[in-house]
Amino acid sequence: MSCQSRLSCLPSLEIPMNNEANDLEKSSVRNNPTQNLDQELKEEEEDEEEELHKLLLPDIRDLPTTPPSSVQTNFVSYFAPDFVKPGHDQYVVCDWFGSDPCGFKDEGGITVVDFNVGKSDRSGIKVTGKRKKNAQHFESNTALCKVCTQNDSPILCCVKGSLLEVNDRLIKQPELLNSSADREGYIAIIMPKPADWLKVKASLLGLEEYKKLREGS
Protein backbone atom coordinates (compact mmCIF):
# COMPACT_ATOMS: atom_id res chain seq x y z
CA MET A 1 0.00 0.00 0.00
CA SER A 2 2.74 2.39 0.84
CA CYS A 3 4.49 1.70 -2.49
CA GLN A 4 1.30 2.29 -4.42
CA SER A 5 0.74 5.45 -2.52
CA ARG A 6 4.15 6.78 -3.52
CA LEU A 7 3.58 5.86 -7.17
CA SER A 8 0.21 7.49 -7.22
CA CYS A 9 1.73 10.65 -5.89
CA LEU A 10 4.45 10.87 -8.52
CA PRO A 11 2.26 12.29 -11.29
CA SER A 12 0.86 14.88 -8.92
CA LEU A 13 4.39 16.00 -8.08
CA GLU A 14 5.48 16.24 -11.74
CA ILE A 15 2.54 18.36 -12.94
CA PRO A 16 3.37 21.53 -10.99
CA MET A 17 7.02 21.23 -11.99
CA ASN A 18 6.08 21.22 -15.71
CA ASN A 19 3.71 24.17 -15.26
CA GLU A 20 6.37 26.13 -13.46
CA ALA A 21 8.86 25.50 -16.25
CA ASN A 22 6.34 26.61 -18.88
CA ASP A 23 5.59 29.79 -16.95
CA LEU A 24 9.29 30.58 -16.69
CA GLU A 25 9.74 30.06 -20.43
CA LYS A 26 6.79 32.32 -21.30
CA SER A 27 8.04 34.96 -18.88
CA SER A 28 11.48 34.93 -20.45
CA VAL A 29 9.92 35.52 -23.88
CA ARG A 30 7.72 38.34 -22.69
CA ASN A 31 10.47 40.06 -20.74
CA ASN A 32 13.18 39.91 -23.42
CA PRO A 33 13.86 43.61 -24.23
CA THR A 34 16.31 42.83 -27.00
CA GLN A 35 13.76 40.84 -28.94
CA ASN A 36 11.14 43.58 -28.54
CA LEU A 37 13.59 46.24 -29.71
CA ASP A 38 14.55 44.21 -32.77
CA GLN A 39 10.89 43.83 -33.68
CA GLU A 40 10.28 47.58 -33.37
CA LEU A 41 13.32 48.38 -35.52
CA LYS A 42 12.16 45.92 -38.15
CA GLU A 43 8.71 47.52 -38.25
CA GLU A 44 10.25 51.01 -38.57
CA GLU A 45 12.45 49.86 -41.46
CA GLU A 46 9.43 48.38 -43.22
CA ASP A 47 7.52 51.65 -42.78
CA GLU A 48 10.45 53.67 -44.16
CA GLU A 49 10.75 51.37 -47.16
CA GLU A 50 7.04 51.76 -47.85
CA GLU A 51 7.27 55.57 -47.67
CA LEU A 52 10.31 55.57 -49.96
CA HIS A 53 8.48 53.34 -52.42
CA LYS A 54 5.56 55.79 -52.49
CA LEU A 55 7.94 58.69 -53.23
CA LEU A 56 9.86 56.90 -55.97
CA LEU A 57 6.86 55.17 -57.51
CA PRO A 58 3.77 57.31 -56.84
CA ASP A 59 0.31 56.04 -57.61
CA ILE A 60 -0.49 57.11 -61.16
CA ARG A 61 -3.97 58.13 -59.99
CA ASP A 62 -2.40 60.80 -57.75
CA LEU A 63 -0.44 62.46 -60.57
CA PRO A 64 -1.78 65.68 -62.17
CA THR A 65 -3.29 65.42 -65.64
CA THR A 66 -0.93 68.15 -66.86
CA PRO A 67 2.57 68.30 -65.32
CA PRO A 68 3.55 71.67 -63.79
CA SER A 69 5.89 73.92 -65.75
CA SER A 70 9.41 74.71 -64.54
CA VAL A 71 8.19 78.17 -63.53
CA GLN A 72 5.42 76.71 -61.37
CA THR A 73 7.86 74.24 -59.83
CA ASN A 74 10.74 76.60 -59.05
CA PHE A 75 9.17 80.03 -58.52
CA VAL A 76 6.39 81.65 -56.52
CA SER A 77 3.83 83.81 -58.30
CA TYR A 78 2.28 87.02 -56.94
CA PHE A 79 -0.64 88.81 -58.59
CA ALA A 80 -1.82 92.41 -58.91
CA PRO A 81 -5.47 92.16 -59.99
CA ASP A 82 -7.00 95.05 -61.92
CA PHE A 83 -3.64 96.84 -61.88
CA VAL A 84 -4.22 99.06 -64.91
CA LYS A 85 -7.98 98.75 -65.17
CA PRO A 86 -10.64 96.16 -64.31
CA GLY A 87 -9.90 92.79 -65.87
CA HIS A 88 -6.25 93.55 -66.69
CA ASP A 89 -4.22 91.59 -64.13
CA GLN A 90 -0.45 91.53 -63.83
CA TYR A 91 1.79 89.15 -61.93
CA VAL A 92 5.34 88.83 -60.67
CA VAL A 93 7.28 85.56 -60.57
CA CYS A 94 10.35 86.29 -58.45
CA ASP A 95 12.43 88.60 -60.68
CA TRP A 96 10.42 87.73 -63.77
CA PHE A 97 7.50 89.88 -64.73
CA GLY A 98 4.43 89.00 -66.77
CA SER A 99 0.91 90.04 -67.61
CA ASP A 100 -2.21 87.94 -67.37
CA PRO A 101 -3.71 87.93 -70.88
CA CYS A 102 -7.25 87.01 -69.76
CA GLY A 103 -8.59 90.52 -70.15
CA PHE A 104 -6.91 90.97 -73.53
CA LYS A 105 -8.42 87.76 -74.89
CA ASP A 106 -11.84 89.26 -74.32
CA GLU A 107 -10.77 92.12 -76.58
CA GLY A 108 -9.69 89.87 -79.44
CA GLY A 109 -6.23 88.84 -78.26
CA ILE A 110 -2.85 90.59 -78.47
CA THR A 111 -1.65 91.43 -81.98
CA VAL A 112 1.29 93.81 -81.35
CA VAL A 113 3.74 94.41 -78.48
CA ASP A 114 5.55 97.75 -78.65
CA PHE A 115 8.42 98.56 -76.25
CA ASN A 116 8.84 102.06 -77.67
CA VAL A 117 7.11 104.05 -74.95
CA GLY A 118 7.83 107.38 -73.39
CA LYS A 119 11.16 108.84 -74.54
CA SER A 120 13.00 105.54 -75.04
CA ASP A 121 12.72 102.14 -76.64
CA ARG A 122 12.88 99.59 -73.82
CA SER A 123 14.08 96.88 -76.22
CA GLY A 124 17.28 98.87 -76.85
CA ILE A 125 18.46 98.57 -73.23
CA LYS A 126 21.62 96.47 -72.85
CA VAL A 127 22.57 95.78 -69.23
CA THR A 128 26.06 94.45 -68.52
CA GLY A 129 28.21 93.29 -65.61
CA LYS A 130 27.55 92.41 -61.97
CA ARG A 131 26.72 96.03 -61.22
CA LYS A 132 24.00 95.98 -63.92
CA LYS A 133 25.43 98.89 -65.86
CA ASN A 134 22.88 100.78 -68.00
CA ALA A 135 19.93 99.37 -66.03
CA GLN A 136 17.06 101.85 -65.89
CA HIS A 137 15.31 102.44 -62.57
CA PHE A 138 11.53 102.52 -62.82
CA GLU A 139 8.64 103.19 -60.49
CA SER A 140 5.75 100.75 -60.23
CA ASN A 141 3.60 102.94 -62.50
CA THR A 142 6.23 103.34 -65.25
CA ALA A 143 5.14 101.99 -68.63
CA LEU A 144 7.08 98.97 -69.90
CA CYS A 145 5.35 98.51 -73.22
CA LYS A 146 2.09 98.87 -75.09
CA VAL A 147 0.05 95.91 -76.21
CA CYS A 148 -2.34 96.30 -79.09
CA THR A 149 -5.71 94.60 -79.18
CA GLN A 150 -8.80 96.40 -80.37
CA ASN A 151 -7.50 99.17 -78.13
CA ASP A 152 -3.94 100.05 -77.08
CA SER A 153 -3.24 99.14 -73.46
CA PRO A 154 -0.12 100.07 -71.49
CA ILE A 155 1.67 97.47 -69.34
CA LEU A 156 3.14 99.06 -66.23
CA CYS A 157 6.11 97.85 -64.19
CA CYS A 158 3.93 96.82 -61.25
CA VAL A 159 7.02 96.78 -58.98
CA LYS A 160 9.67 99.41 -58.33
CA GLY A 161 13.12 98.31 -59.47
CA SER A 162 15.81 98.17 -62.16
CA LEU A 163 14.86 96.98 -65.63
CA LEU A 164 17.42 94.31 -66.64
CA GLU A 165 15.88 93.14 -69.91
CA VAL A 166 12.70 92.97 -71.91
CA ASN A 167 11.54 89.98 -73.90
CA ASP A 168 12.13 91.36 -77.41
CA ARG A 169 10.89 88.05 -78.78
CA LEU A 170 7.41 89.48 -78.26
CA ILE A 171 8.06 92.07 -80.98
CA LYS A 172 7.98 89.36 -83.66
CA GLN A 173 5.81 86.89 -81.76
CA PRO A 174 3.22 88.91 -79.79
CA GLU A 175 0.93 85.85 -79.73
CA LEU A 176 3.19 84.37 -77.02
CA LEU A 177 1.40 86.66 -74.58
CA ASN A 178 -1.81 84.86 -75.48
CA SER A 179 -0.46 81.30 -75.36
CA SER A 180 2.57 81.25 -73.02
CA ALA A 181 2.40 84.29 -70.75
CA ASP A 182 3.96 82.33 -67.87
CA ARG A 183 6.86 80.96 -69.95
CA GLU A 184 8.20 82.26 -73.30
CA GLY A 185 5.73 85.12 -73.22
CA TYR A 186 7.13 86.91 -70.16
CA ILE A 187 7.46 90.69 -70.63
CA ALA A 188 10.51 91.76 -68.65
CA ILE A 189 12.97 90.98 -65.87
CA ILE A 190 13.06 93.57 -63.10
CA MET A 191 15.36 93.60 -60.07
CA PRO A 192 13.84 95.42 -57.08
CA LYS A 193 15.75 96.36 -53.95
CA PRO A 194 15.01 93.94 -51.08
CA ALA A 195 13.28 96.61 -49.01
CA ASP A 196 11.13 97.72 -51.95
CA TRP A 197 10.18 94.14 -52.77
CA LEU A 198 9.00 93.46 -49.22
CA LYS A 199 6.74 96.52 -49.41
CA VAL A 200 5.17 95.62 -52.75
CA LYS A 201 4.92 91.92 -51.87
CA ALA A 202 2.56 92.81 -49.00
CA SER A 203 0.14 94.38 -51.50
CA LEU A 204 0.09 91.42 -53.92
CA LEU A 205 -1.98 88.24 -53.83
CA GLY A 206 -0.68 84.69 -53.72
CA LEU A 207 -1.81 82.13 -56.29
CA GLU A 208 -4.57 80.59 -54.15
CA GLU A 209 -5.89 84.02 -53.12
CA TYR A 210 -5.91 85.11 -56.76
CA LYS A 211 -7.81 81.99 -57.84
CA LYS A 212 -10.46 82.55 -55.17
CA LEU A 213 -10.82 86.20 -56.23
CA ARG A 214 -11.29 85.35 -59.90
CA GLU A 215 -13.52 82.35 -59.27
CA GLY A 216 -15.81 84.53 -57.19
CA SER A 217 -15.97 87.35 -59.76
mmCIF file of C-alpha atoms in Angstrom:
data_model
loop_
_atom_site.group_PDB
_atom_site.id
_atom_site.type_symbol
_atom_site.label_atom_id
_atom_site.label_comp_id
_atom_site.label_asym_id
_atom_site.label_seq_id
_atom_site.Cartn_x
_atom_site.Cartn_y
_atom_site.Cartn_z
ATOM 1 C CA MET A 1 0.000 0.000 0.000
ATOM 2 C CA SER A 2 2.743 2.393 0.844
ATOM 3 C CA CYS A 3 4.493 1.699 -2.494
ATOM 4 C CA GLN A 4 1.300 2.285 -4.421
ATOM 5 C CA SER A 5 0.744 5.451 -2.522
ATOM 6 C CA ARG A 6 4.147 6.783 -3.523
ATOM 7 C CA LEU A 7 3.583 5.862 -7.173
ATOM 8 C CA SER A 8 0.212 7.494 -7.219
ATOM 9 C CA CYS A 9 1.735 10.647 -5.888
ATOM 10 C CA LEU A 10 4.447 10.865 -8.521
ATOM 11 C CA PRO A 11 2.259 12.294 -11.285
ATOM 12 C CA SER A 12 0.859 14.884 -8.920
ATOM 13 C CA LEU A 13 4.392 16.004 -8.081
ATOM 14 C CA GLU A 14 5.476 16.239 -11.744
ATOM 15 C CA ILE A 15 2.539 18.361 -12.945
ATOM 16 C CA PRO A 16 3.370 21.534 -10.986
ATOM 17 C CA MET A 17 7.021 21.233 -11.991
ATOM 18 C CA ASN A 18 6.084 21.218 -15.710
ATOM 19 C CA ASN A 19 3.705 24.169 -15.259
ATOM 20 C CA GLU A 20 6.366 26.134 -13.461
ATOM 21 C CA ALA A 21 8.865 25.495 -16.251
ATOM 22 C CA ASN A 22 6.342 26.613 -18.877
ATOM 23 C CA ASP A 23 5.594 29.786 -16.946
ATOM 24 C CA LEU A 24 9.289 30.584 -16.691
ATOM 25 C CA GLU A 25 9.741 30.061 -20.434
ATOM 26 C CA LYS A 26 6.785 32.324 -21.302
ATOM 27 C CA SER A 27 8.036 34.959 -18.884
ATOM 28 C CA SER A 28 11.480 34.926 -20.446
ATOM 29 C CA VAL A 29 9.918 35.523 -23.884
ATOM 30 C CA ARG A 30 7.722 38.339 -22.693
ATOM 31 C CA ASN A 31 10.467 40.061 -20.741
ATOM 32 C CA ASN A 32 13.175 39.907 -23.424
ATOM 33 C CA PRO A 33 13.858 43.615 -24.229
ATOM 34 C CA THR A 34 16.314 42.825 -27.004
ATOM 35 C CA GLN A 35 13.756 40.844 -28.939
ATOM 36 C CA ASN A 36 11.140 43.582 -28.538
ATOM 37 C CA LEU A 37 13.594 46.244 -29.713
ATOM 38 C CA ASP A 38 14.554 44.206 -32.768
ATOM 39 C CA GLN A 39 10.891 43.825 -33.676
ATOM 40 C CA GLU A 40 10.283 47.583 -33.371
ATOM 41 C CA LEU A 41 13.323 48.376 -35.521
ATOM 42 C CA LYS A 42 12.161 45.919 -38.152
ATOM 43 C CA GLU A 43 8.705 47.525 -38.255
ATOM 44 C CA GLU A 44 10.246 51.011 -38.571
ATOM 45 C CA GLU A 45 12.448 49.860 -41.463
ATOM 46 C CA GLU A 46 9.427 48.381 -43.216
ATOM 47 C CA ASP A 47 7.516 51.652 -42.779
ATOM 48 C CA GLU A 48 10.447 53.671 -44.156
ATOM 49 C CA GLU A 49 10.751 51.372 -47.164
ATOM 50 C CA GLU A 50 7.038 51.761 -47.845
ATOM 51 C CA GLU A 51 7.266 55.573 -47.671
ATOM 52 C CA LEU A 52 10.310 55.572 -49.965
ATOM 53 C CA HIS A 53 8.485 53.345 -52.415
ATOM 54 C CA LYS A 54 5.561 55.793 -52.494
ATOM 55 C CA LEU A 55 7.936 58.686 -53.231
ATOM 56 C CA LEU A 56 9.855 56.902 -55.967
ATOM 57 C CA LEU A 57 6.862 55.167 -57.514
ATOM 58 C CA PRO A 58 3.768 57.310 -56.840
ATOM 59 C CA ASP A 59 0.310 56.045 -57.611
ATOM 60 C CA ILE A 60 -0.492 57.115 -61.157
ATOM 61 C CA ARG A 61 -3.969 58.126 -59.994
ATOM 62 C CA ASP A 62 -2.401 60.798 -57.754
ATOM 63 C CA LEU A 63 -0.436 62.456 -60.571
ATOM 64 C CA PRO A 64 -1.785 65.677 -62.167
ATOM 65 C CA THR A 65 -3.289 65.420 -65.636
ATOM 66 C CA THR A 66 -0.927 68.152 -66.863
ATOM 67 C CA PRO A 67 2.574 68.298 -65.322
ATOM 68 C CA PRO A 68 3.549 71.666 -63.789
ATOM 69 C CA SER A 69 5.888 73.919 -65.750
ATOM 70 C CA SER A 70 9.411 74.706 -64.544
ATOM 71 C CA VAL A 71 8.195 78.172 -63.526
ATOM 72 C CA GLN A 72 5.422 76.711 -61.366
ATOM 73 C CA THR A 73 7.857 74.238 -59.827
ATOM 74 C CA ASN A 74 10.737 76.599 -59.049
ATOM 75 C CA PHE A 75 9.166 80.030 -58.517
ATOM 76 C CA VAL A 76 6.393 81.654 -56.515
ATOM 77 C CA SER A 77 3.831 83.807 -58.304
ATOM 78 C CA TYR A 78 2.279 87.021 -56.944
ATOM 79 C CA PHE A 79 -0.644 88.811 -58.587
ATOM 80 C CA ALA A 80 -1.819 92.412 -58.908
ATOM 81 C CA PRO A 81 -5.465 92.159 -59.991
ATOM 82 C CA ASP A 82 -7.002 95.052 -61.921
ATOM 83 C CA PHE A 83 -3.641 96.841 -61.877
ATOM 84 C CA VAL A 84 -4.223 99.059 -64.907
ATOM 85 C CA LYS A 85 -7.981 98.755 -65.174
ATOM 86 C CA PRO A 86 -10.638 96.157 -64.309
ATOM 87 C CA GLY A 87 -9.900 92.790 -65.867
ATOM 88 C CA HIS A 88 -6.253 93.550 -66.694
ATOM 89 C CA ASP A 89 -4.220 91.595 -64.135
ATOM 90 C CA GLN A 90 -0.450 91.525 -63.832
ATOM 91 C CA TYR A 91 1.790 89.154 -61.926
ATOM 92 C CA VAL A 92 5.343 88.828 -60.669
ATOM 93 C CA VAL A 93 7.277 85.555 -60.571
ATOM 94 C CA CYS A 94 10.350 86.288 -58.449
ATOM 95 C CA ASP A 95 12.430 88.603 -60.682
ATOM 96 C CA TRP A 96 10.417 87.731 -63.769
ATOM 97 C CA PHE A 97 7.498 89.882 -64.732
ATOM 98 C CA GLY A 98 4.428 89.003 -66.770
ATOM 99 C CA SER A 99 0.911 90.042 -67.605
ATOM 100 C CA ASP A 100 -2.211 87.938 -67.365
ATOM 101 C CA PRO A 101 -3.706 87.934 -70.880
ATOM 102 C CA CYS A 102 -7.248 87.012 -69.763
ATOM 103 C CA GLY A 103 -8.586 90.524 -70.153
ATOM 104 C CA PHE A 104 -6.908 90.973 -73.531
ATOM 105 C CA LYS A 105 -8.422 87.759 -74.890
ATOM 106 C CA ASP A 106 -11.836 89.263 -74.319
ATOM 107 C CA GLU A 107 -10.773 92.123 -76.579
ATOM 108 C CA GLY A 108 -9.685 89.870 -79.443
ATOM 109 C CA GLY A 109 -6.225 88.844 -78.259
ATOM 110 C CA ILE A 110 -2.851 90.594 -78.472
ATOM 111 C CA THR A 111 -1.653 91.428 -81.976
ATOM 112 C CA VAL A 112 1.286 93.807 -81.348
ATOM 113 C CA VAL A 113 3.736 94.409 -78.478
ATOM 114 C CA ASP A 114 5.546 97.755 -78.646
ATOM 115 C CA PHE A 115 8.418 98.557 -76.250
ATOM 116 C CA ASN A 116 8.844 102.062 -77.674
ATOM 117 C CA VAL A 117 7.107 104.054 -74.952
ATOM 118 C CA GLY A 118 7.832 107.378 -73.387
ATOM 119 C CA LYS A 119 11.159 108.836 -74.536
ATOM 120 C CA SER A 120 13.004 105.538 -75.038
ATOM 121 C CA ASP A 121 12.723 102.139 -76.635
ATOM 122 C CA ARG A 122 12.880 99.585 -73.818
ATOM 123 C CA SER A 123 14.076 96.883 -76.224
ATOM 124 C CA GLY A 124 17.282 98.867 -76.845
ATOM 125 C CA ILE A 125 18.458 98.571 -73.230
ATOM 126 C CA LYS A 126 21.622 96.474 -72.852
ATOM 127 C CA VAL A 127 22.565 95.779 -69.231
ATOM 128 C CA THR A 128 26.056 94.446 -68.520
ATOM 129 C CA GLY A 129 28.207 93.288 -65.605
ATOM 130 C CA LYS A 130 27.551 92.415 -61.974
ATOM 131 C CA ARG A 131 26.716 96.031 -61.220
ATOM 132 C CA LYS A 132 24.003 95.983 -63.916
ATOM 133 C CA LYS A 133 25.433 98.891 -65.863
ATOM 134 C CA ASN A 134 22.881 100.785 -67.999
ATOM 135 C CA ALA A 135 19.930 99.371 -66.028
ATOM 136 C CA GLN A 136 17.065 101.848 -65.889
ATOM 137 C CA HIS A 137 15.314 102.445 -62.568
ATOM 138 C CA PHE A 138 11.531 102.519 -62.824
ATOM 139 C CA GLU A 139 8.642 103.190 -60.491
ATOM 140 C CA SER A 140 5.747 100.749 -60.228
ATOM 141 C CA ASN A 141 3.598 102.935 -62.499
ATOM 142 C CA THR A 142 6.235 103.345 -65.250
ATOM 143 C CA ALA A 143 5.137 101.991 -68.634
ATOM 144 C CA LEU A 144 7.083 98.966 -69.896
ATOM 145 C CA CYS A 145 5.353 98.510 -73.215
ATOM 146 C CA LYS A 146 2.091 98.867 -75.090
ATOM 147 C CA VAL A 147 0.054 95.906 -76.215
ATOM 148 C CA CYS A 148 -2.342 96.304 -79.089
ATOM 149 C CA THR A 149 -5.707 94.600 -79.182
ATOM 150 C CA GLN A 150 -8.798 96.396 -80.375
ATOM 151 C CA ASN A 151 -7.498 99.167 -78.133
ATOM 152 C CA ASP A 152 -3.941 100.053 -77.076
ATOM 153 C CA SER A 153 -3.243 99.138 -73.460
ATOM 154 C CA PRO A 154 -0.116 100.074 -71.492
ATOM 155 C CA ILE A 155 1.668 97.470 -69.339
ATOM 156 C CA LEU A 156 3.140 99.063 -66.233
ATOM 157 C CA CYS A 157 6.109 97.848 -64.192
ATOM 158 C CA CYS A 158 3.931 96.820 -61.248
ATOM 159 C CA VAL A 159 7.020 96.778 -58.981
ATOM 160 C CA LYS A 160 9.674 99.406 -58.330
ATOM 161 C CA GLY A 161 13.119 98.308 -59.472
ATOM 162 C CA SER A 162 15.814 98.170 -62.160
ATOM 163 C CA LEU A 163 14.858 96.984 -65.635
ATOM 164 C CA LEU A 164 17.422 94.313 -66.641
ATOM 165 C CA GLU A 165 15.880 93.145 -69.905
ATOM 166 C CA VAL A 166 12.703 92.970 -71.914
ATOM 167 C CA ASN A 167 11.537 89.983 -73.903
ATOM 168 C CA ASP A 168 12.134 91.355 -77.407
ATOM 169 C CA ARG A 169 10.889 88.046 -78.780
ATOM 170 C CA LEU A 170 7.413 89.477 -78.263
ATOM 171 C CA ILE A 171 8.064 92.065 -80.977
ATOM 172 C CA LYS A 172 7.984 89.365 -83.658
ATOM 173 C CA GLN A 173 5.811 86.892 -81.758
ATOM 174 C CA PRO A 174 3.220 88.914 -79.789
ATOM 175 C CA GLU A 175 0.935 85.847 -79.731
ATOM 176 C CA LEU A 176 3.191 84.371 -77.016
ATOM 177 C CA LEU A 177 1.404 86.662 -74.576
ATOM 178 C CA ASN A 178 -1.812 84.856 -75.477
ATOM 179 C CA SER A 179 -0.456 81.302 -75.362
ATOM 180 C CA SER A 180 2.569 81.253 -73.017
ATOM 181 C CA ALA A 181 2.404 84.286 -70.754
ATOM 182 C CA ASP A 182 3.961 82.328 -67.869
ATOM 183 C CA ARG A 183 6.859 80.965 -69.952
ATOM 184 C CA GLU A 184 8.203 82.260 -73.295
ATOM 185 C CA GLY A 185 5.729 85.121 -73.222
ATOM 186 C CA TYR A 186 7.132 86.910 -70.165
ATOM 187 C CA ILE A 187 7.457 90.690 -70.625
ATOM 188 C CA ALA A 188 10.507 91.759 -68.655
ATOM 189 C CA ILE A 189 12.966 90.982 -65.874
ATOM 190 C CA ILE A 190 13.060 93.571 -63.100
ATOM 191 C CA MET A 191 15.360 93.599 -60.066
ATOM 192 C CA PRO A 192 13.841 95.420 -57.080
ATOM 193 C CA LYS A 193 15.750 96.357 -53.948
ATOM 194 C CA PRO A 194 15.010 93.935 -51.084
ATOM 195 C CA ALA A 195 13.280 96.609 -49.007
ATOM 196 C CA ASP A 196 11.127 97.724 -51.954
ATOM 197 C CA TRP A 197 10.182 94.137 -52.772
ATOM 198 C CA LEU A 198 9.000 93.461 -49.219
ATOM 199 C CA LYS A 199 6.745 96.516 -49.409
ATOM 200 C CA VAL A 200 5.166 95.621 -52.753
ATOM 201 C CA LYS A 201 4.915 91.922 -51.868
ATOM 202 C CA ALA A 202 2.564 92.806 -49.000
ATOM 203 C CA SER A 203 0.140 94.385 -51.500
ATOM 204 C CA LEU A 204 0.093 91.425 -53.918
ATOM 205 C CA LEU A 205 -1.977 88.239 -53.833
ATOM 206 C CA GLY A 206 -0.681 84.691 -53.721
ATOM 207 C CA LEU A 207 -1.814 82.133 -56.291
ATOM 208 C CA GLU A 208 -4.569 80.594 -54.153
ATOM 209 C CA GLU A 209 -5.889 84.016 -53.118
ATOM 210 C CA TYR A 210 -5.911 85.115 -56.756
ATOM 211 C CA LYS A 211 -7.807 81.990 -57.836
ATOM 212 C CA LYS A 212 -10.463 82.549 -55.174
ATOM 213 C CA LEU A 213 -10.818 86.197 -56.234
ATOM 214 C CA ARG A 214 -11.292 85.348 -59.898
ATOM 215 C CA GLU A 215 -13.519 82.348 -59.268
ATOM 216 C CA GLY A 216 -15.814 84.527 -57.194
ATOM 217 C CA SER A 217 -15.968 87.345 -59.758
#
